[in-house]
Coordinates of C-alpha atoms in Angstrom, one line a residue:
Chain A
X1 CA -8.7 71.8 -133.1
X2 CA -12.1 74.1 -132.4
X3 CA -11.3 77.1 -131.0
X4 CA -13.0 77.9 -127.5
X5 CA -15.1 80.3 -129.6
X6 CA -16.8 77.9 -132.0
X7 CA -17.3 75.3 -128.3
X8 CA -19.2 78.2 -127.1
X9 CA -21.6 79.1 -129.8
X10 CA -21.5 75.9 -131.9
X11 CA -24.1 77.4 -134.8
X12 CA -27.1 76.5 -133.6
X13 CA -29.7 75.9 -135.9
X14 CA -33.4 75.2 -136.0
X15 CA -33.9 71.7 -138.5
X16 CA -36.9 70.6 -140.1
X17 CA -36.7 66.5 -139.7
X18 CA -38.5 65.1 -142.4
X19 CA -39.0 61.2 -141.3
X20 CA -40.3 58.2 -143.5
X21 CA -42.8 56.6 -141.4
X22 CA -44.3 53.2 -141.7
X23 CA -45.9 50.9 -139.0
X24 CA -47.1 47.7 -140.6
X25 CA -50.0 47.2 -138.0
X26 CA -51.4 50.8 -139.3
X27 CA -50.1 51.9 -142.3
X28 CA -51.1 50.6 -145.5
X29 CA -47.9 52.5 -146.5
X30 CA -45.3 54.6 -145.5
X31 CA -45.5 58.9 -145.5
X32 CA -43.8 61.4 -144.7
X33 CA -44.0 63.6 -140.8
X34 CA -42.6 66.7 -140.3
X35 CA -40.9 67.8 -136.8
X36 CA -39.0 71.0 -135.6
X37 CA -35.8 70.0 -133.8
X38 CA -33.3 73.0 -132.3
X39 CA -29.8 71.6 -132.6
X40 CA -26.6 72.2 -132.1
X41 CA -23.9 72.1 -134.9
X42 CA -21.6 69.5 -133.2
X43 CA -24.6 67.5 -132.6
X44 CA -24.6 64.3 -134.6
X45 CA -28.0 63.4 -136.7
X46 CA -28.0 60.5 -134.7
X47 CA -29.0 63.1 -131.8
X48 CA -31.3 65.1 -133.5
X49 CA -33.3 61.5 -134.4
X50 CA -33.2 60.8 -130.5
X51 CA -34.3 64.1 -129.6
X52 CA -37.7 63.7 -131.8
X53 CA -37.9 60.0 -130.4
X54 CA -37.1 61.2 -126.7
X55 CA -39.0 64.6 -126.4
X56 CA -41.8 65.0 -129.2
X57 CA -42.5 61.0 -130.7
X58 CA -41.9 57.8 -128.6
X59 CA -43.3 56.0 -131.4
X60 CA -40.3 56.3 -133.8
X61 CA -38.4 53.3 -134.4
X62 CA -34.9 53.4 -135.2
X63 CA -31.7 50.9 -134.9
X64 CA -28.5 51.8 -132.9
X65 CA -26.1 50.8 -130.5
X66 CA -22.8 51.8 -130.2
X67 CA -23.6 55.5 -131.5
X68 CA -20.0 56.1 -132.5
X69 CA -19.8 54.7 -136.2
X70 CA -18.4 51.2 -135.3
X71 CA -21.2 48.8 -135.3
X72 CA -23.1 50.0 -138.2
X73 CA -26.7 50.0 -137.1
X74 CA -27.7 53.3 -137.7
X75 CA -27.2 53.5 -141.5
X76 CA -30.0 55.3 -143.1
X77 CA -30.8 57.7 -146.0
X78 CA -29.9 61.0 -145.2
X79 CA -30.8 63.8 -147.3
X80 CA -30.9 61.2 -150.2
X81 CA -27.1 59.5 -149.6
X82 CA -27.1 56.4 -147.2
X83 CA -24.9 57.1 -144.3
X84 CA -24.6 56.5 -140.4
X85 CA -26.6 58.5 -138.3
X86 CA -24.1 58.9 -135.7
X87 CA -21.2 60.1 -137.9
X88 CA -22.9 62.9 -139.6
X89 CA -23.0 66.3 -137.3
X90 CA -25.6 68.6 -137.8
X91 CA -22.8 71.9 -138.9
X92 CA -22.3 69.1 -142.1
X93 CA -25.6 69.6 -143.2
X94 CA -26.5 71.5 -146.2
X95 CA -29.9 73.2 -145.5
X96 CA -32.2 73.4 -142.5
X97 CA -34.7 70.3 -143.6
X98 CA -33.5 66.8 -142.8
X99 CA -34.9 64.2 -144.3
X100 CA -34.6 60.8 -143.1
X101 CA -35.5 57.6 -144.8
X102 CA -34.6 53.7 -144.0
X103 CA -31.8 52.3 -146.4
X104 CA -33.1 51.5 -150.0
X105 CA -33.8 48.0 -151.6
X106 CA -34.4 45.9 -148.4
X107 CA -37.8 45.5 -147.0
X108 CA -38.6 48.2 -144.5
X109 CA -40.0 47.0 -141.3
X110 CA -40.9 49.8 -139.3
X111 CA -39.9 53.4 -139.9
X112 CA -36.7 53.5 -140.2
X113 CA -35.8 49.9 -139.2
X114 CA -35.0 47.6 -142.1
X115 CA -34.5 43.5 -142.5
X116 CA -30.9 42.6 -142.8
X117 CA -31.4 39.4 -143.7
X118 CA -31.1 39.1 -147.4
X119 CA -28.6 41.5 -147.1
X120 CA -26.8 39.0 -144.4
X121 CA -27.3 36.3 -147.2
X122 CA -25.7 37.8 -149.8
X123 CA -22.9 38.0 -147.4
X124 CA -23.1 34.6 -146.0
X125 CA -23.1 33.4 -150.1
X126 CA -19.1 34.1 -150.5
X127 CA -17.6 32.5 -147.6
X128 CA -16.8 35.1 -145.6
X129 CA -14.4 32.9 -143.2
X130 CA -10.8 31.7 -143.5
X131 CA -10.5 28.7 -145.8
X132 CA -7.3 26.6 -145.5
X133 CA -7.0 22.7 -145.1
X134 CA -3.4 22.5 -144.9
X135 CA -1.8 21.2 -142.3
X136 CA -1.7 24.4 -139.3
X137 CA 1.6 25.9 -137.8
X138 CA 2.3 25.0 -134.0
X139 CA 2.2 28.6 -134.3
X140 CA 0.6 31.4 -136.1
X141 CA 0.1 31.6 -140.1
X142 CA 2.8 33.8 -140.5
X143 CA 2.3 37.0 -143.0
X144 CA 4.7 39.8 -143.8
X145 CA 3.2 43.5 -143.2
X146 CA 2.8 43.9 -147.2
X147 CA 0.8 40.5 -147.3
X148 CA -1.4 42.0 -144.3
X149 CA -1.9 45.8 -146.0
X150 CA -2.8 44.1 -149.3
X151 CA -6.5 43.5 -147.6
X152 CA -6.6 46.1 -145.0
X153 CA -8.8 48.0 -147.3
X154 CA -11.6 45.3 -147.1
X155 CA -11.2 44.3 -143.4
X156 CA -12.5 47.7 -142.8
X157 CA -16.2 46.4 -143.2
X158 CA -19.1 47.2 -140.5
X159 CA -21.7 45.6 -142.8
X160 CA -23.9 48.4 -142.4
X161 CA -25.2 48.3 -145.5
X162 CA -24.9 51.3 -146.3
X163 CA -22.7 50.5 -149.9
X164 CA -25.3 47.6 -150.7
X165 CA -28.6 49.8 -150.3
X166 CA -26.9 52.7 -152.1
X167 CA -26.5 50.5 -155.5
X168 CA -28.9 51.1 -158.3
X169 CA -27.9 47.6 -159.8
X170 CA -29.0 46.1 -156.5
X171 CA -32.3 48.3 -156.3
X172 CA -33.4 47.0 -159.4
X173 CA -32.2 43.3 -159.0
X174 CA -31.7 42.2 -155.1
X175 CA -30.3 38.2 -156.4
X176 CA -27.1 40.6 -156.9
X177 CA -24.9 39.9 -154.0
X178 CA -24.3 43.5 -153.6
X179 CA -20.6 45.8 -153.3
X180 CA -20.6 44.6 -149.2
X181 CA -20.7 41.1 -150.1
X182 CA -17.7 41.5 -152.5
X183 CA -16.0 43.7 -150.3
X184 CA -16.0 40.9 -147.6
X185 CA -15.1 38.3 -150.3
X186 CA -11.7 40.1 -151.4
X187 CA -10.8 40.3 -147.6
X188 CA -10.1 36.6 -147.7
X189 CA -9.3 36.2 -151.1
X190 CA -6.3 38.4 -151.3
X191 CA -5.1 36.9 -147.9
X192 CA -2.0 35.0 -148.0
X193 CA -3.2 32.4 -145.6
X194 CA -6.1 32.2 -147.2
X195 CA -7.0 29.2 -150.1
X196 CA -11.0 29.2 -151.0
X197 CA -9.9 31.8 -153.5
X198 CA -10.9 29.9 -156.4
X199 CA -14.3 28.7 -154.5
X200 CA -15.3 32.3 -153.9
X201 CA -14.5 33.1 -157.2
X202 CA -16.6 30.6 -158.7
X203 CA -19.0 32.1 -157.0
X204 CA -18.8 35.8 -158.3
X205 CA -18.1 35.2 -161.9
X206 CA -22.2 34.3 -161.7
X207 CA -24.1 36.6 -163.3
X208 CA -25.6 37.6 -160.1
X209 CA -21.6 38.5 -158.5
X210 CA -19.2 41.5 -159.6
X211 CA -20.8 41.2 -163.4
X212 CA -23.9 43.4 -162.4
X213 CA -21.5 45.8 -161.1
X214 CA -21.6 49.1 -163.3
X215 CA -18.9 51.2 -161.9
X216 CA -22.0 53.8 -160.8
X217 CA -19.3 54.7 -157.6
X218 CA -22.1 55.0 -155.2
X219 CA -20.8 52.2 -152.9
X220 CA -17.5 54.3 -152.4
X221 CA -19.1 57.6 -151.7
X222 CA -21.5 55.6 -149.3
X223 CA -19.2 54.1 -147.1
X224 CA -19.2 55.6 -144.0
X225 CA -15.7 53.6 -143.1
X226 CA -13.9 55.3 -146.2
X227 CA -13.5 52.0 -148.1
X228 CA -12.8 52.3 -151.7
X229 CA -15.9 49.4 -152.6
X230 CA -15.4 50.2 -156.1
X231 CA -11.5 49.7 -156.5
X232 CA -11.9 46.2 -154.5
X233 CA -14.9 45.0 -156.9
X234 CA -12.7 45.9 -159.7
X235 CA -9.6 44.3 -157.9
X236 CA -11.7 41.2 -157.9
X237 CA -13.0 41.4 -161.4
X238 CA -9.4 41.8 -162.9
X239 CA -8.6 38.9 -160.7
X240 CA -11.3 36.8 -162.8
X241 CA -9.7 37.1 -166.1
X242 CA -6.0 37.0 -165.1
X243 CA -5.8 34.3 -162.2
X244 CA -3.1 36.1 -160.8
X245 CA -3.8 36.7 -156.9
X246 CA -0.9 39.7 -156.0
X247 CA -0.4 39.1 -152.4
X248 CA 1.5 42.4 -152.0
X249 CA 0.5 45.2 -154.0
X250 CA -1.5 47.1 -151.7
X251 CA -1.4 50.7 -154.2
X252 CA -3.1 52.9 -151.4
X253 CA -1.7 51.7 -148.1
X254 CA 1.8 52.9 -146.9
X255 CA 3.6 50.1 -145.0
X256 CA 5.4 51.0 -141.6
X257 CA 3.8 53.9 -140.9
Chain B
X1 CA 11.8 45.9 -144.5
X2 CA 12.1 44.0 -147.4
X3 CA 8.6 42.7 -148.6
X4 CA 8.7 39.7 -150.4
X5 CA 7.0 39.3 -153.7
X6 CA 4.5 36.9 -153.2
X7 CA 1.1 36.0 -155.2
X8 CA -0.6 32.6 -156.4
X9 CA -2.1 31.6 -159.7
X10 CA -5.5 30.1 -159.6
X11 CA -6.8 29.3 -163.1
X12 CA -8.4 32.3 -165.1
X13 CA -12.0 32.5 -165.1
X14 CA -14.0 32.1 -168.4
X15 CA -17.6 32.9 -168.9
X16 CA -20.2 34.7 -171.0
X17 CA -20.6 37.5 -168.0
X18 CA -16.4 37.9 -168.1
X19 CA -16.1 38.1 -171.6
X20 CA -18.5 40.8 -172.5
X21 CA -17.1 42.9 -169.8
X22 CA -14.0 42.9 -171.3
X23 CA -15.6 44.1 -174.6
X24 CA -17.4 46.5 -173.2
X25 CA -13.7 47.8 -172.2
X26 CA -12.2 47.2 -175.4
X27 CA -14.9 48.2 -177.1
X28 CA -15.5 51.4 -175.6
X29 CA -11.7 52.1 -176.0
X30 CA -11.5 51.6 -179.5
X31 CA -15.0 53.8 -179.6
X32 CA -13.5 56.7 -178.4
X33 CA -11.0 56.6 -181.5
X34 CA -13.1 55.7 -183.8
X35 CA -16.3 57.5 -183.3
X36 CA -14.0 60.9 -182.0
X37 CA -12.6 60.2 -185.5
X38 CA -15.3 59.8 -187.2
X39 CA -16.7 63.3 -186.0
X40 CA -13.5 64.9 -186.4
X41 CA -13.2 63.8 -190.1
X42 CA -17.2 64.5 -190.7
X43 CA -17.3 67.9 -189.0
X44 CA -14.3 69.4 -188.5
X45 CA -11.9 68.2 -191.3
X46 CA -15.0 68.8 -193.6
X47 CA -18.0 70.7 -193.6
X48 CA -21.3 69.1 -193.1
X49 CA -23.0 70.6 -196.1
X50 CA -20.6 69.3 -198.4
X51 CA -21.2 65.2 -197.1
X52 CA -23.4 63.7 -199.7
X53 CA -24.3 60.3 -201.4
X54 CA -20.8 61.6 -203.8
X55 CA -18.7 62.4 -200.4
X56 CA -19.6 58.9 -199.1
X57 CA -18.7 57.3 -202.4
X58 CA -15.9 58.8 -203.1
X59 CA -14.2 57.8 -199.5
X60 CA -15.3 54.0 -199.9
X61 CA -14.6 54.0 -203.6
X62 CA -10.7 55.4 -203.5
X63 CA -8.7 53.1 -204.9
X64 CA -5.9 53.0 -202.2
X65 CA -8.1 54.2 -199.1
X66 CA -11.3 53.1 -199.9
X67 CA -10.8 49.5 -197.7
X68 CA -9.7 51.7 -195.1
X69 CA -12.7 53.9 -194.7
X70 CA -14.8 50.3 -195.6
X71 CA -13.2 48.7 -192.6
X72 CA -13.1 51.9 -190.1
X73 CA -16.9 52.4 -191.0
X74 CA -17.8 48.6 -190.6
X75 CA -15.5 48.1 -187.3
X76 CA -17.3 51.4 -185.7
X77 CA -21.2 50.2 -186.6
X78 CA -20.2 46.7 -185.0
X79 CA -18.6 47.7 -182.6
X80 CA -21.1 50.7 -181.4
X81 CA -24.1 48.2 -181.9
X82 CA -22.9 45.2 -179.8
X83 CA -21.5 47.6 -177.0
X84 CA -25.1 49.7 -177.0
X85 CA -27.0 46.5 -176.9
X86 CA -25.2 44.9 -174.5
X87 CA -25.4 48.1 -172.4
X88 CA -29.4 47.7 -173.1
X89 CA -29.1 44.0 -172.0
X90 CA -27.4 44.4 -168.7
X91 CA -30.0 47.1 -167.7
X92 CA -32.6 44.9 -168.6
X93 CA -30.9 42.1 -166.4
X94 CA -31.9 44.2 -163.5
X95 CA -35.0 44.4 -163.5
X96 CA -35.6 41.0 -165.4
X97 CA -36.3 37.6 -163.6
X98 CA -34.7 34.2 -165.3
X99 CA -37.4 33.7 -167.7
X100 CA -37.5 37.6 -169.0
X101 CA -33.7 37.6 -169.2
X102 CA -33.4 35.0 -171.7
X103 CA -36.3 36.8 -173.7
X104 CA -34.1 40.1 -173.1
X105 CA -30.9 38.4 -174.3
X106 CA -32.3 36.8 -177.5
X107 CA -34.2 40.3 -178.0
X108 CA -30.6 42.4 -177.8
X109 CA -28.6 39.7 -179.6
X110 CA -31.2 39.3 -182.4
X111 CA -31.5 43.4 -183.4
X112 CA -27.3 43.7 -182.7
X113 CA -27.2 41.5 -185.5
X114 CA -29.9 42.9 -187.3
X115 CA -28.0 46.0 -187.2
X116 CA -24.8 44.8 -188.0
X117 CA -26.0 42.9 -191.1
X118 CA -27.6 45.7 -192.6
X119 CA -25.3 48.2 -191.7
X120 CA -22.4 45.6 -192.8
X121 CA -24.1 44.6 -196.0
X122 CA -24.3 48.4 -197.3
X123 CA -20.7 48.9 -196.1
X124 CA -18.7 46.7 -197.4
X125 CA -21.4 45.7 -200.4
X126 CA -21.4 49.2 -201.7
X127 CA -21.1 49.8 -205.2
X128 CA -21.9 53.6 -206.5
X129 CA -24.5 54.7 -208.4
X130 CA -22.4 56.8 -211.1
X131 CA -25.9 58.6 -212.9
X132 CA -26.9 59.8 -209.5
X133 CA -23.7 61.0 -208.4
X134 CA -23.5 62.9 -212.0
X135 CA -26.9 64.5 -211.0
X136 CA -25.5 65.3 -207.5
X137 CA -21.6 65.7 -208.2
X138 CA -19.2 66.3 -205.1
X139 CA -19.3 69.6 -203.5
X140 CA -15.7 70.0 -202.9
X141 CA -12.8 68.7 -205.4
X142 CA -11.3 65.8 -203.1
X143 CA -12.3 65.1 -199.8
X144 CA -10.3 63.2 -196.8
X145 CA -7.1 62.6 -198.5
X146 CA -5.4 65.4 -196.2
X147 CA -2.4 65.6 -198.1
X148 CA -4.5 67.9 -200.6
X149 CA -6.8 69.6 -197.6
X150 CA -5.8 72.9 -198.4
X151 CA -7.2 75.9 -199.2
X152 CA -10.8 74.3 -201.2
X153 CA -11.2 75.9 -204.9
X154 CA -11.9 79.6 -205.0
X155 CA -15.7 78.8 -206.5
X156 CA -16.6 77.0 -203.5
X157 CA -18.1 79.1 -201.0
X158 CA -16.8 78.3 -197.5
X159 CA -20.0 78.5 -194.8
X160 CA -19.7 80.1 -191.4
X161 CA -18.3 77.8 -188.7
X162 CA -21.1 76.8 -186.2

């Protein structure tokens, strides 16, 4: 809880908002602009981004929509780490100069606006949809609690890209299908009702799927939705050389609570 | 409430990619005891200045402990060389298309064997050279067996510890 105290003088503070800039139909590439922003410490960076775009440069193009760290369009590079512009408050930040870039490895549109699409590929590339030809219930595909928290970790996912962008594997090689697209992958595969394990598989034992993968960690300190991308990429690789899908072992998620 | 054990087999994956990733696991386990070992034994257990051409001979040459040494040696050069290149190799793979990987692959493989070969050949090959270890005798009277790593003779002077 904030004490009425910290409400009333919320460390106000004067940033200096570095911004990548780039406008195809101008630039032959993208530099750097400098504005002077005064903000308040429960302000979000998503804010401070608005107030330049509202009150000092129309021109600034950014992506958002929801503003409240659900639909994943504001994920940028903040102060070097990818994260979403709206979960981020201004009494977080480190130093007084905020620099802002659009997410690494995809092709940057304009400012900080990138293309999603190979990034909506990669996804697309493991079936991210619920494979099972057997013959349906009159009812619901039953699951017990355990067989449901065994994937909760993974169905977590706002594709923002954030985890993807902030992989050095994937900046140097963007065939890689990237942590998001594996994240999204073990959602289905370690679902019980589930049965395109084996398909999906195939498809990441390519050298271009969880092989690339280095451990580096920065898809788990990246996620803005707390997902740990690095234990689920490693679920999936053990799952490659044992076969053995546990439906039930869900280590970090306690069941009933 | 009770959860019910539940999990499928599919069939175990195979695969270039799979396999070297589980070296690079197993290798980098057995690394850490046999290089850790290796520097323990080289730097602690013994003093640098006293490893020479006789030291080295004298380990691989023991009559009861010499394969030992051969084999810890040999194990730790091919293991160290295939789990560097293929750390090289999967760095390359990143910023290599098809065409350069393959040129990248053959590259790593071709020097890890290299490597190995000559490293292997003077390992397990060795045979020592008894004028030039009369020229340059041991520095210390015997050398890892620990049973007899006590205090070194009383003519040998012991160096500061660094």
């Amino acid at each position: 809880m904030l004490s009425q105290a910290e409400l009333i003088d919320p460390q106000a503070r004067t940033l200096t908002v570095r911004i990548k800039r780039y406008n195809p139909e101008v630039d032959e590439k993208p530099h750097w602009e400098e504005y002077k922003v005064e903000a308040d410490g429960h302000d979000r960076v998503l804010d401070v981004i608005q107030k330049v775009k509202w009150e000092q440069d129309d021109t600034l193009s950014l992506r958002r929509s929801c503003a409240h760290g659900v639909c994943g369009s504001d994920a940028m590079r903040i102060n070097g780490s990818n994260g979403l512009a709206c979960k981020i408050l201004v009494k977080n930040l480190r130093s007084d100069t905020l620099t802002l870039e659009p997410i690494l490895g995809l092709p940057v549109l304009k400012d900080l606006i990138v293309d999603m699409k190979p990034f909506f590929d990669h996804y697309k590339s493991v079936m991210p949809f619920l494979v099972n030809d057997e013959q349906p219930p009159t009812a619901e595909r039953l699951q017990s609690p355990a067989e449901r928290a065994r994937f909760d970790e993974s169905t977590k996912c706002i594709l923002c890209a954030c985890c993807t962008t902030a992989c050095p594997p994937f900046w140097g090689d963007r065939k890689y299908v990237g942590p998001a697209a594996i994240v999204n992958a073990h959602r289905f595969i370690f679902d019980s009702r589930d049965r395109g394990a084996a398909e999906r598989l195939e498809i990441l034992n390519d050298a271009e799927g969880v092989w690339r993968c280095r451990t580096v960690f920065n898809c788990t300190s990246a996620c803005p939705r707390d997902i740990k991308v690095t234990q689920t990429i490693s679920e999936v690789k053990r799952l490659l050389m044992t076969g053995n899908i546990d439906l039930d072992t869900a280590p970090s998620v306690v069941i009933g609570n | 409430m009770t959860a019910r054990s539940t999990g499928r087999r599919i069939r175990p994956s195979g695969g270039y990619e799979l396999f070297m990733w589980y070296f690079m696991r197993l290798s980098g386990l057995a690394l850490v005891f046999l290089a850790v070992g290796h520097l323990f034994i080289m730097h602690i257990l013994n003093n640098v200045e006293t490893i020479n051409y006789a030291f080295v001979a004298s380990r691989w040459t023991a009559p009861r402990t010499g394969w030992i040494w051969r084999l810890w040696d040999a194990s730790l050069i091919s293991l160290a060389v295939i789990h560097g290149f293929n750390g090289l190799r999967q760095v390359l793979y990143e910023y290599l298309s098809a065409g350069g990987r393959i040129v990248a692959g053959t590259v790593t493989w071709a020097l890890t064997a290299v490597f190995i070969g000559a490293g292997g050949y003077s390992i397990l090959m060795f045979q020592p050279d008894e004028g030039f270890i009369k020229e340059h005798p041991l520095k210390i009277e015997r050398t890892t067996e620990i049973s007899s790593a006590s205090a070194p003779p009383a003519s040998q002077p012991i160096s500061v510890a660094r």
